[in-house]
Every structure is written in C-alpha cells, then in structure tokens.
Tab-separated table of C-alpha atoms in Angstrom:
chain	number	residue	atom	x	y	z
A	1	UNK	CA	-12.570	11.686	-22.410
A	2	UNK	CA	-10.083	13.426	-24.722
A	3	UNK	CA	-6.788	15.005	-23.762
A	4	UNK	CA	-5.156	18.018	-25.329
A	5	UNK	CA	-2.504	16.895	-27.832
A	6	UNK	CA	1.092	16.779	-26.639
A	7	UNK	CA	3.341	19.728	-27.485
A	8	UNK	CA	5.461	19.783	-30.617
A	9	UNK	CA	8.457	18.400	-28.708
A	10	UNK	CA	6.537	15.125	-28.288
A	11	UNK	CA	6.853	15.186	-24.503
A	12	UNK	CA	3.831	15.592	-22.279
A	13	UNK	CA	5.909	16.045	-19.118
A	14	UNK	CA	9.475	17.356	-18.916
A	15	UNK	CA	11.488	17.526	-15.707
A	16	UNK	CA	14.781	19.349	-16.193
A	17	UNK	CA	17.575	19.465	-13.581
A	18	UNK	CA	15.066	19.391	-10.722
A	19	UNK	CA	16.259	19.995	-7.160
A	20	UNK	CA	13.942	20.346	-4.168
A	21	UNK	CA	13.584	19.416	-0.536
A	22	UNK	CA	12.476	20.598	2.869
A	23	UNK	CA	13.767	23.327	5.179
A	24	UNK	CA	16.563	24.325	2.841
A	25	UNK	CA	17.923	20.773	2.537
A	26	UNK	CA	17.840	19.198	-0.935
A	27	UNK	CA	16.270	15.734	-0.943
A	28	UNK	CA	16.247	15.515	-4.744
A	29	UNK	CA	19.180	16.770	-6.807
A	30	UNK	CA	19.528	17.386	-10.533
A	31	UNK	CA	16.729	15.045	-11.615
A	32	UNK	CA	15.759	15.001	-15.305
A	33	UNK	CA	13.316	12.816	-17.235
A	34	UNK	CA	10.558	13.156	-19.835
A	35	UNK	CA	7.277	11.318	-20.380
A	36	UNK	CA	5.480	10.897	-23.700
A	37	UNK	CA	1.760	11.477	-24.141
A	38	UNK	CA	-0.156	8.339	-23.096
A	39	UNK	CA	2.782	6.674	-21.357
A	40	UNK	CA	2.886	5.491	-17.769
A	41	UNK	CA	6.091	6.328	-15.928
A	42	UNK	CA	7.327	5.142	-12.562
A	43	UNK	CA	9.519	6.453	-9.774
A	44	UNK	CA	10.978	3.290	-8.241
A	45	UNK	CA	13.362	3.026	-5.351
A	46	UNK	CA	13.871	2.196	-1.668
A	47	UNK	CA	12.382	4.233	1.168
A	48	UNK	CA	13.935	7.680	1.496
A	49	UNK	CA	15.249	7.842	-2.077
A	50	UNK	CA	13.172	10.941	-2.968
A	51	UNK	CA	10.418	9.472	-5.135
A	52	UNK	CA	7.529	10.928	-3.084
A	53	UNK	CA	9.320	14.294	-2.948
A	54	UNK	CA	9.420	14.390	-6.764
A	55	UNK	CA	5.732	13.490	-6.882
A	56	UNK	CA	4.872	16.339	-4.496
A	57	UNK	CA	6.818	18.741	-6.700
A	58	UNK	CA	4.939	17.511	-9.781
A	59	UNK	CA	1.622	18.005	-7.982
A	60	UNK	CA	2.547	21.543	-6.949
A	61	UNK	CA	2.589	20.763	-3.227
A	62	UNK	CA	6.329	21.458	-2.945
A	63	UNK	CA	8.277	24.393	-4.457
A	64	UNK	CA	11.510	23.637	-6.298
A	65	UNK	CA	14.894	25.247	-5.654
A	66	UNK	CA	16.440	24.573	-9.050
A	67	UNK	CA	15.406	23.417	-12.505
A	68	UNK	CA	12.014	23.343	-14.192
A	69	UNK	CA	8.890	21.236	-14.590
A	70	UNK	CA	6.951	21.573	-17.840
A	71	UNK	CA	3.547	20.096	-18.644
A	72	UNK	CA	2.416	20.261	-22.281
A	73	UNK	CA	5.115	22.826	-22.975
A	74	UNK	CA	4.045	25.139	-20.119
A	75	UNK	CA	6.355	25.756	-17.153
A	76	UNK	CA	4.363	24.813	-14.052
A	77	UNK	CA	7.260	24.937	-11.554
A	78	UNK	CA	10.287	27.204	-11.504
A	79	UNK	CA	12.389	28.467	-8.581
A	80	UNK	CA	10.258	31.127	-6.915
A	81	UNK	CA	7.184	30.432	-9.073
A	82	UNK	CA	4.821	27.497	-8.596
A	83	UNK	CA	1.504	27.088	-10.408
A	84	UNK	CA	-1.175	26.200	-7.861
A	85	UNK	CA	-2.081	22.487	-7.716
A	86	UNK	CA	-5.709	23.102	-8.734
A	87	UNK	CA	-4.583	24.881	-11.908
A	88	UNK	CA	-2.274	22.132	-13.175
A	89	UNK	CA	-4.852	19.704	-14.608
A	90	UNK	CA	-3.128	16.964	-12.640
A	91	UNK	CA	-5.096	14.254	-10.831
A	92	UNK	CA	-3.866	12.518	-7.693
A	93	UNK	CA	-4.569	9.056	-6.290
A	94	UNK	CA	-3.356	8.609	-2.712
A	95	UNK	CA	-2.225	5.555	-0.784
A	96	UNK	CA	-5.054	5.893	1.756
A	97	UNK	CA	-7.764	6.598	-0.885
A	98	UNK	CA	-8.812	9.884	0.864
A	99	UNK	CA	-12.517	9.353	0.146
A	100	UNK	CA	-15.159	11.428	1.924
A	101	UNK	CA	-16.866	8.978	4.324
A	102	UNK	CA	-20.110	10.964	4.506
A	103	UNK	CA	-20.593	11.053	0.709
A	104	UNK	CA	-21.886	8.296	-1.530
A	105	UNK	CA	-19.578	6.732	-4.106
A	106	UNK	CA	-21.264	8.776	-6.848
A	107	UNK	CA	-20.845	12.002	-4.876
A	108	UNK	CA	-17.190	11.205	-4.180
A	109	UNK	CA	-16.495	10.719	-7.890
A	110	UNK	CA	-18.442	13.841	-8.822
A	111	UNK	CA	-16.896	16.046	-6.156
A	112	UNK	CA	-14.714	17.920	-8.648
A	113	UNK	CA	-17.520	18.354	-11.189
A	114	UNK	CA	-19.583	20.998	-9.405
A	115	UNK	CA	-19.524	23.269	-12.451
A	116	UNK	CA	-21.635	20.758	-14.374
A	117	UNK	CA	-25.408	20.695	-14.141
A	118	UNK	CA	-26.788	17.850	-12.047
A	119	UNK	CA	-27.928	15.592	-14.966
A	120	UNK	CA	-24.603	16.072	-16.790
A	121	UNK	CA	-22.648	15.413	-13.611
A	122	UNK	CA	-24.618	12.226	-12.910
A	123	UNK	CA	-24.050	10.997	-16.462
A	124	UNK	CA	-20.320	11.656	-16.252
A	125	UNK	CA	-20.079	9.967	-12.856
A	126	UNK	CA	-21.889	6.868	-14.074
A	127	UNK	CA	-19.621	6.667	-17.140
A	128	UNK	CA	-16.590	6.670	-14.854
A	129	UNK	CA	-18.067	4.168	-12.407
A	130	UNK	CA	-18.858	1.905	-15.352
A	131	UNK	CA	-15.254	2.249	-16.477
A	132	UNK	CA	-13.987	1.015	-13.090
A	133	UNK	CA	-16.767	-1.621	-12.854
A	134	UNK	CA	-18.527	-0.054	-9.861
A	135	UNK	CA	-21.712	1.220	-11.482
A	136	UNK	CA	-23.885	-0.907	-9.182
A	137	UNK	CA	-22.377	0.712	-6.076
A	138	UNK	CA	-23.036	4.353	-6.957
A	139	UNK	CA	-25.293	4.923	-3.958
A	140	UNK	CA	-23.139	3.021	-1.455
A	141	UNK	CA	-20.735	4.623	1.028
A	142	UNK	CA	-16.949	4.093	1.258
A	143	UNK	CA	-17.148	1.967	4.440
A	144	UNK	CA	-19.326	-0.511	2.560
A	145	UNK	CA	-16.615	-1.172	-0.052
A	146	UNK	CA	-13.487	-3.302	0.017
A	147	UNK	CA	-10.039	-1.724	-0.198
A	148	UNK	CA	-9.743	-2.559	-3.871
A	149	UNK	CA	-13.153	-1.048	-4.616
A	150	UNK	CA	-12.269	2.115	-2.695
A	151	UNK	CA	-9.100	2.482	-4.730
A	152	UNK	CA	-11.137	2.217	-7.934
A	153	UNK	CA	-13.380	4.997	-6.638
A	154	UNK	CA	-10.315	7.128	-5.926
A	155	UNK	CA	-9.114	6.550	-9.497
A	156	UNK	CA	-12.522	7.454	-10.949
A	157	UNK	CA	-12.575	10.654	-8.859
A	158	UNK	CA	-9.103	11.606	-10.107
A	159	UNK	CA	-10.176	10.978	-13.716
A	160	UNK	CA	-13.415	12.960	-13.462
A	161	UNK	CA	-11.996	16.457	-14.221
A	162	UNK	CA	-10.218	15.022	-17.312
A	163	UNK	CA	-6.666	15.654	-16.108
A	164	UNK	CA	-3.650	15.808	-18.378
A	165	UNK	CA	-1.636	13.669	-15.969
A	166	UNK	CA	-2.468	11.299	-13.101
A	167	UNK	CA	-0.106	10.900	-10.130
A	168	UNK	CA	-0.346	7.603	-8.229
A	169	UNK	CA	1.285	7.654	-4.785
A	170	UNK	CA	1.831	3.980	-3.818
A	171	UNK	CA	-1.890	3.427	-4.493
A	172	UNK	CA	-1.920	-0.356	-3.972
A	173	UNK	CA	0.325	-0.723	-0.928
A	174	UNK	CA	-2.590	-1.269	1.480
A	175	UNK	CA	-3.927	-4.211	-0.534
A	176	UNK	CA	-2.982	-7.880	-0.405
A	177	UNK	CA	-0.517	-9.192	-2.983
A	178	UNK	CA	-2.950	-10.863	-5.403
A	179	UNK	CA	-5.389	-7.948	-5.394
A	180	UNK	CA	-2.548	-5.457	-5.816
A	181	UNK	CA	-1.332	-7.304	-8.901
A	182	UNK	CA	-4.776	-7.531	-10.485
A	183	UNK	CA	-5.684	-3.943	-9.717
A	184	UNK	CA	-2.422	-2.561	-11.102
A	185	UNK	CA	-3.126	-4.298	-14.427
A	186	UNK	CA	-6.717	-3.028	-14.398
A	187	UNK	CA	-5.556	0.535	-13.757
A	188	UNK	CA	-3.036	0.295	-16.596
A	189	UNK	CA	-5.776	-0.879	-18.958
A	190	UNK	CA	-8.078	1.988	-17.910
A	191	UNK	CA	-5.367	4.620	-18.366
A	192	UNK	CA	-4.347	3.194	-21.742
A	193	UNK	CA	-7.978	3.072	-22.896
A	194	UNK	CA	-8.387	6.755	-22.057
A	195	UNK	CA	-4.932	7.778	-23.297
A	196	UNK	CA	-4.144	9.294	-19.899
A	197	UNK	CA	-0.487	9.666	-18.890
A	198	UNK	CA	0.517	8.778	-15.353
A	199	UNK	CA	3.408	8.714	-12.911
A	200	UNK	CA	3.406	5.884	-10.350
A	201	UNK	CA	5.452	5.950	-7.141
A	202	UNK	CA	6.249	2.519	-5.737
A	203	UNK	CA	8.951	0.376	-4.158
A	204	UNK	CA	7.408	-2.788	-5.647
A	205	UNK	CA	9.375	-3.869	-8.729
A	206	UNK	CA	6.763	-6.335	-9.978
A	207	UNK	CA	4.123	-3.631	-9.815
A	208	UNK	CA	6.373	-1.195	-11.680
A	209	UNK	CA	7.262	-3.726	-14.375
A	210	UNK	CA	3.660	-4.827	-14.916
A	211	UNK	CA	2.169	-1.361	-15.074
A	212	UNK	CA	4.715	1.102	-16.465
A	213	UNK	CA	6.294	1.939	-19.819
A	214	UNK	CA	9.270	3.872	-18.423
A	215	UNK	CA	10.853	3.547	-14.993
A	216	UNK	CA	13.237	5.789	-13.073
A	217	UNK	CA	15.344	3.925	-10.519
A	218	UNK	CA	16.262	6.354	-7.744
A	219	UNK	CA	18.947	6.283	-5.080
A	220	UNK	CA	19.729	9.066	-2.598
A	221	UNK	CA	17.677	11.666	-4.470
A	222	UNK	CA	19.118	11.022	-7.928
A	223	UNK	CA	17.978	9.008	-10.929
A	224	UNK	CA	20.363	6.146	-11.605
A	225	UNK	CA	18.589	5.044	-14.795
A	226	UNK	CA	15.423	6.052	-16.668
A	227	UNK	CA	14.554	3.268	-19.084
A	228	UNK	CA	12.073	0.621	-20.214
A	229	UNK	CA	11.687	-2.343	-17.815
A	230	UNK	CA	13.511	-4.766	-20.142
A	231	UNK	CA	16.638	-2.603	-20.233
A	232	UNK	CA	16.635	-2.042	-16.477
A	233	UNK	CA	16.734	-5.789	-15.973
A	234	UNK	CA	19.076	-6.799	-18.792
A	235	UNK	CA	21.137	-3.625	-19.343
A	236	UNK	CA	21.517	-1.927	-15.932
A	237	UNK	CA	23.666	1.204	-16.058
A	238	UNK	CA	25.461	0.637	-12.737
A	239	UNK	CA	25.844	-1.730	-9.804
A	240	UNK	CA	23.005	-0.196	-7.810
A	241	UNK	CA	20.459	-0.700	-10.599
A	242	UNK	CA	21.779	-4.209	-11.240
A	243	UNK	CA	21.423	-5.087	-7.549
A	244	UNK	CA	18.096	-3.345	-6.949
A	245	UNK	CA	16.191	-4.537	-10.009
A	246	UNK	CA	15.275	-8.191	-9.974
A	247	UNK	CA	16.945	-10.968	-8.039
A	248	UNK	CA	20.586	-11.871	-8.356
A	249	UNK	CA	24.012	-11.476	-6.850
A	250	UNK	CA	27.591	-10.855	-7.896
A	251	UNK	CA	30.341	-13.441	-8.163
A	252	UNK	CA	34.036	-12.642	-8.723
A	253	UNK	CA	35.621	-13.057	-12.153
A	254	UNK	CA	38.514	-12.041	-14.366
A	255	UNK	CA	38.268	-10.577	-17.853
A	256	UNK	CA	39.915	-12.688	-20.557
A	257	UNK	CA	38.708	-10.332	-23.261
A	258	UNK	CA	36.038	-7.683	-23.912
A	259	UNK	CA	33.201	-10.239	-23.750
A	260	UNK	CA	34.760	-13.263	-21.985
A	261	UNK	CA	35.028	-13.715	-18.215
A	262	UNK	CA	36.655	-16.490	-16.229
A	263	UNK	CA	34.907	-17.433	-13.000
A	264	UNK	CA	34.323	-20.356	-10.649
A	265	UNK	CA	31.251	-21.110	-12.749
A	266	UNK	CA	33.496	-21.533	-15.785
A	267	UNK	CA	34.099	-19.326	-18.811
A	268	UNK	CA	31.184	-16.948	-19.326
A	269	UNK	CA	30.679	-15.572	-22.834
A	270	UNK	CA	28.752	-12.317	-23.042
A	271	UNK	CA	26.594	-10.557	-25.572
A	272	UNK	CA	28.440	-7.247	-25.351
A	273	UNK	CA	31.984	-5.903	-25.485
A	274	UNK	CA	33.370	-4.083	-22.449
A	275	UNK	CA	36.450	-1.889	-22.562
A	276	UNK	CA	38.422	-3.840	-19.982
A	277	UNK	CA	42.012	-4.829	-20.326
A	278	UNK	CA	42.753	-8.542	-20.150
A	279	UNK	CA	43.173	-9.576	-16.539
A	280	UNK	CA	40.850	-6.926	-15.100
A	281	UNK	CA	39.094	-8.168	-11.958
A	282	UNK	CA	35.323	-7.864	-12.294
A	283	UNK	CA	32.093	-8.794	-10.532
A	284	UNK	CA	29.566	-10.708	-12.637
A	285	UNK	CA	25.829	-10.499	-11.962
A	286	UNK	CA	24.183	-13.913	-11.900
A	287	UNK	CA	20.381	-13.927	-12.071
A	288	UNK	CA	18.371	-16.964	-10.871
A	289	UNK	CA	17.359	-17.641	-14.480
A	290	UNK	CA	20.974	-17.583	-15.725
A	291	UNK	CA	21.654	-21.075	-14.326
A	292	UNK	CA	20.163	-24.315	-15.688
A	293	UNK	CA	20.238	-27.890	-14.455
A	294	UNK	CA	22.570	-30.084	-16.558
A	295	UNK	CA	23.146	-33.668	-15.415
A	296	UNK	CA	26.275	-33.857	-17.611
A	297	UNK	CA	27.946	-30.763	-16.121
A	298	UNK	CA	31.159	-31.036	-14.107
A	299	UNK	CA	30.176	-27.915	-12.136
A	300	UNK	CA	28.456	-29.160	-8.977
A	301	UNK	CA	27.900	-26.433	-6.351
A	302	UNK	CA	26.361	-27.280	-2.982
A	303	UNK	CA	22.811	-26.365	-1.942
A	304	UNK	CA	22.960	-24.145	1.167
A	305	UNK	CA	19.383	-22.772	1.200
A	306	UNK	CA	16.071	-23.555	-0.484
A	307	UNK	CA	12.724	-21.775	-0.553
A	308	UNK	CA	9.726	-23.661	-1.944
A	309	UNK	CA	7.287	-21.421	-3.845
A	310	UNK	CA	4.769	-23.847	-5.336
A	311	UNK	CA	5.538	-23.991	-9.050
A	312	UNK	CA	9.221	-23.243	-8.437
A	313	UNK	CA	11.933	-23.494	-5.791
A	314	UNK	CA	14.586	-20.852	-5.156
A	315	UNK	CA	17.957	-22.388	-4.255
A	316	UNK	CA	21.114	-20.762	-2.965
A	317	UNK	CA	24.246	-22.548	-4.151
A	318	UNK	CA	27.819	-22.198	-2.923
A	319	UNK	CA	30.995	-22.980	-4.834
A	320	UNK	CA	33.300	-21.312	-2.325
A	321	UNK	CA	33.248	-18.621	0.339
A	322	UNK	CA	33.442	-15.949	-2.394
A	323	UNK	CA	31.012	-17.520	-4.833
A	324	UNK	CA	27.353	-17.946	-3.917
A	325	UNK	CA	24.397	-17.491	-6.236
A	326	UNK	CA	20.636	-18.096	-6.429
A	327	UNK	CA	18.898	-20.376	-8.917
A	328	UNK	CA	15.198	-20.777	-9.696
A	329	UNK	CA	14.204	-24.313	-10.721
A	330	UNK	CA	10.807	-25.792	-11.439
A	331	UNK	CA	9.628	-27.419	-8.236
A	332	UNK	CA	9.765	-30.993	-9.545
A	333	UNK	CA	13.574	-30.652	-9.442
A	334	UNK	CA	13.808	-31.283	-5.712
A	335	UNK	CA	17.260	-31.103	-4.139
A	336	UNK	CA	18.275	-31.192	-0.482
A	337	UNK	CA	20.452	-28.938	1.676
A	338	UNK	CA	24.054	-30.105	1.309
A	339	UNK	CA	23.445	-31.858	-2.015
A	340	UNK	CA	25.795	-31.121	-4.913
A	341	UNK	CA	23.826	-30.366	-8.073
A	342	UNK	CA	25.201	-30.332	-11.657
A	343	UNK	CA	24.469	-26.972	-13.286
A	344	UNK	CA	25.802	-24.691	-16.012
A	345	UNK	CA	25.589	-21.006	-16.887
A	346	UNK	CA	23.203	-20.087	-19.684
A	347	UNK	CA	23.208	-16.293	-19.624
A	348	UNK	CA	21.989	-14.397	-22.672
A	349	UNK	CA	23.065	-11.069	-21.199
A	350	UNK	CA	26.459	-10.475	-19.634
A	351	UNK	CA	26.240	-7.955	-16.819
A	352	UNK	CA	29.525	-7.207	-15.082
A	353	UNK	CA	31.304	-4.296	-13.439
A	354	UNK	CA	34.948	-3.659	-12.696
A	355	UNK	CA	35.759	-4.577	-9.109
A	356	UNK	CA	36.449	-1.485	-7.029
A	357	UNK	CA	37.547	-3.075	-3.750
C-alpha cells in the first residue's frame, strides 16, 4: 500500500483557523494545527471540548463556518464549500466498529473494494486480514469475534481503499484496559508500517502518549497546546495543560529569582528562567515522580491517603492546609496513614505559573 507523497510544504494535513459547530453555535473556534506525512496526531481533551466536532469536520460530515482544511495541498473544506466525505480519501474507524452483521469478515473488509475484480478483491482482503492477524477468521461473522478482533476488522476495512488519512474516533473505549493498551500499540505499528497518517480522538492520556507523535490538548473548543508528548508533560504552555496532562498538583511558592522558588518543600531550583520579579507569588506543579524518599531529609510531610497499585503505591502527603502533593513510591516502601515520611524534591523540570488569585 503506497500513499501519494506529501505536498511541497511538507504537511499532509493543514487545519487553519477552523471554526465550526451546530445550529449556528460555534463549538470549535480558531483551531489550527498541521500533521506531517506518516505521523499520528491526537485530539485529546475532556468531554465536550470539541475534539469529535473537529473530527467530523475533517471527515466532511460537518461544514465549517470559518477557516480552511487542506489535505495534500488541496482545500477539502471552506466556508460554503465542503468536499463530499467519499471523495476525500479519508478512512474512518468508529467507536462501535460499525461492522455489517450479515457479512463475513472478508466481505466487511472488502466492502469498499467493489471496483476490483473478485480475485483481486479477495487477495487484497487477505493481505489486510494478515496485517491485522485475522487471516484465519475471514469467513467468520462479526458476532463470532471479540471486541478487539472486531476493532481490527474495522481498521482493515478503513485501510482497504488506501486512504491518505485515517480518523480514529475513540476506537478502543469499549475495550478493557489491558486490551486497549495492547491494541493501541498494535494499531500504531500497523499505521507506521504502511506509512499511513492518522488522527486519534481520545480522552485517555496513556493511549494518546503511547500511540501518537503529536497531540493537541483541547479545552472549550480551542487548542491549548499542540506538541509532542514529552513537551506536553514537561513543558506545558499553561495551567490547564499542566493540570490535565499527567498526575500532579500545585503548591504555593515565592520566586527568589528567575529559576529559584521558595516553598514549604524547600528551595526548588529549576531548569529554566522565568521573567518574574523577585517576590512574585507563584504556584509550582509537583508531579508524583518529582519527590523521592530520603531518610536523611528534614522535610517530613504526613501521609493522608494511600492507594496500592501492585508494583507501586500512590501517596498523598500534607505539609499544611495549603500544601498537599502526591508521590509515587515503589510498593516495598510501605507507609501508614498519619505517618511522617522524610522526602525531598528532585525535579528535573520546573513548572510554575504566576498566582492569579
């Protein structure tokens, strides 16, 4: 399966100043991002943030009121002009699989290949089923397959017409946690093997981080940050991204310099220089992996909650009413509610924002 080369700009997909919604109300406002050929992007955010609305606009199911969507340098959506979904060379994988129950697995995958002669269609279908490791189930029916197998069939069907882009609308949300994790990695490997670009919609951060090259974090219909997973976690652009991505919470502090903050956890030295004046009140993000056990430390916060998770235990510590934070320790470090535990800050990335209230 070979895709048409990306346009000279280097972008396969370009979304410029996109606004759209329903019944005259804008759900998405002034959204812009671009995806390179072969990359997997993600629209990540809480329910109601607009991620599925953007996906519908990309698919051609929803007209746009402002901006432009380009695919391989061709405008496929403009205000008042929308290229029909079937003409976009975009595949779609739905949350509920949307397989035809009366058709075999092979016939489901080959549904969009009716222009091919029967032997060619069968060969193409079997190549795709082999790719998703379902070649032995070609003559079975959807009800005979597990949820994970049905989702693989849905992916194979979407890949069959050799699309330029695949859209994945929360495709693993109906599966259990372990299967969802495995299948997301399998789908990434398949897409990378074929060089197919994709956009995933999800609210699951672990899924987004494991599967995607670029992620847009959305809030209230706007992109807060479009970046690689590492930067979203370690270099969030604002408080919402910092709070939404990963675990962690804010503690109060005071700037002693551009990269030094005083807090109840002691003096925190950062890896970046902020433009604060000395004395500026700030909130510092503390991740569970920013705190380490240190039997020689004078800092001894109290355990107020603990959650055992097998190989690790998540603790909530309290220094004062204003200063609580979570810490992830290996499970052999077993502390009790009310116990004071010696710890210290070991943060490689300083993430802080000026206090606004």
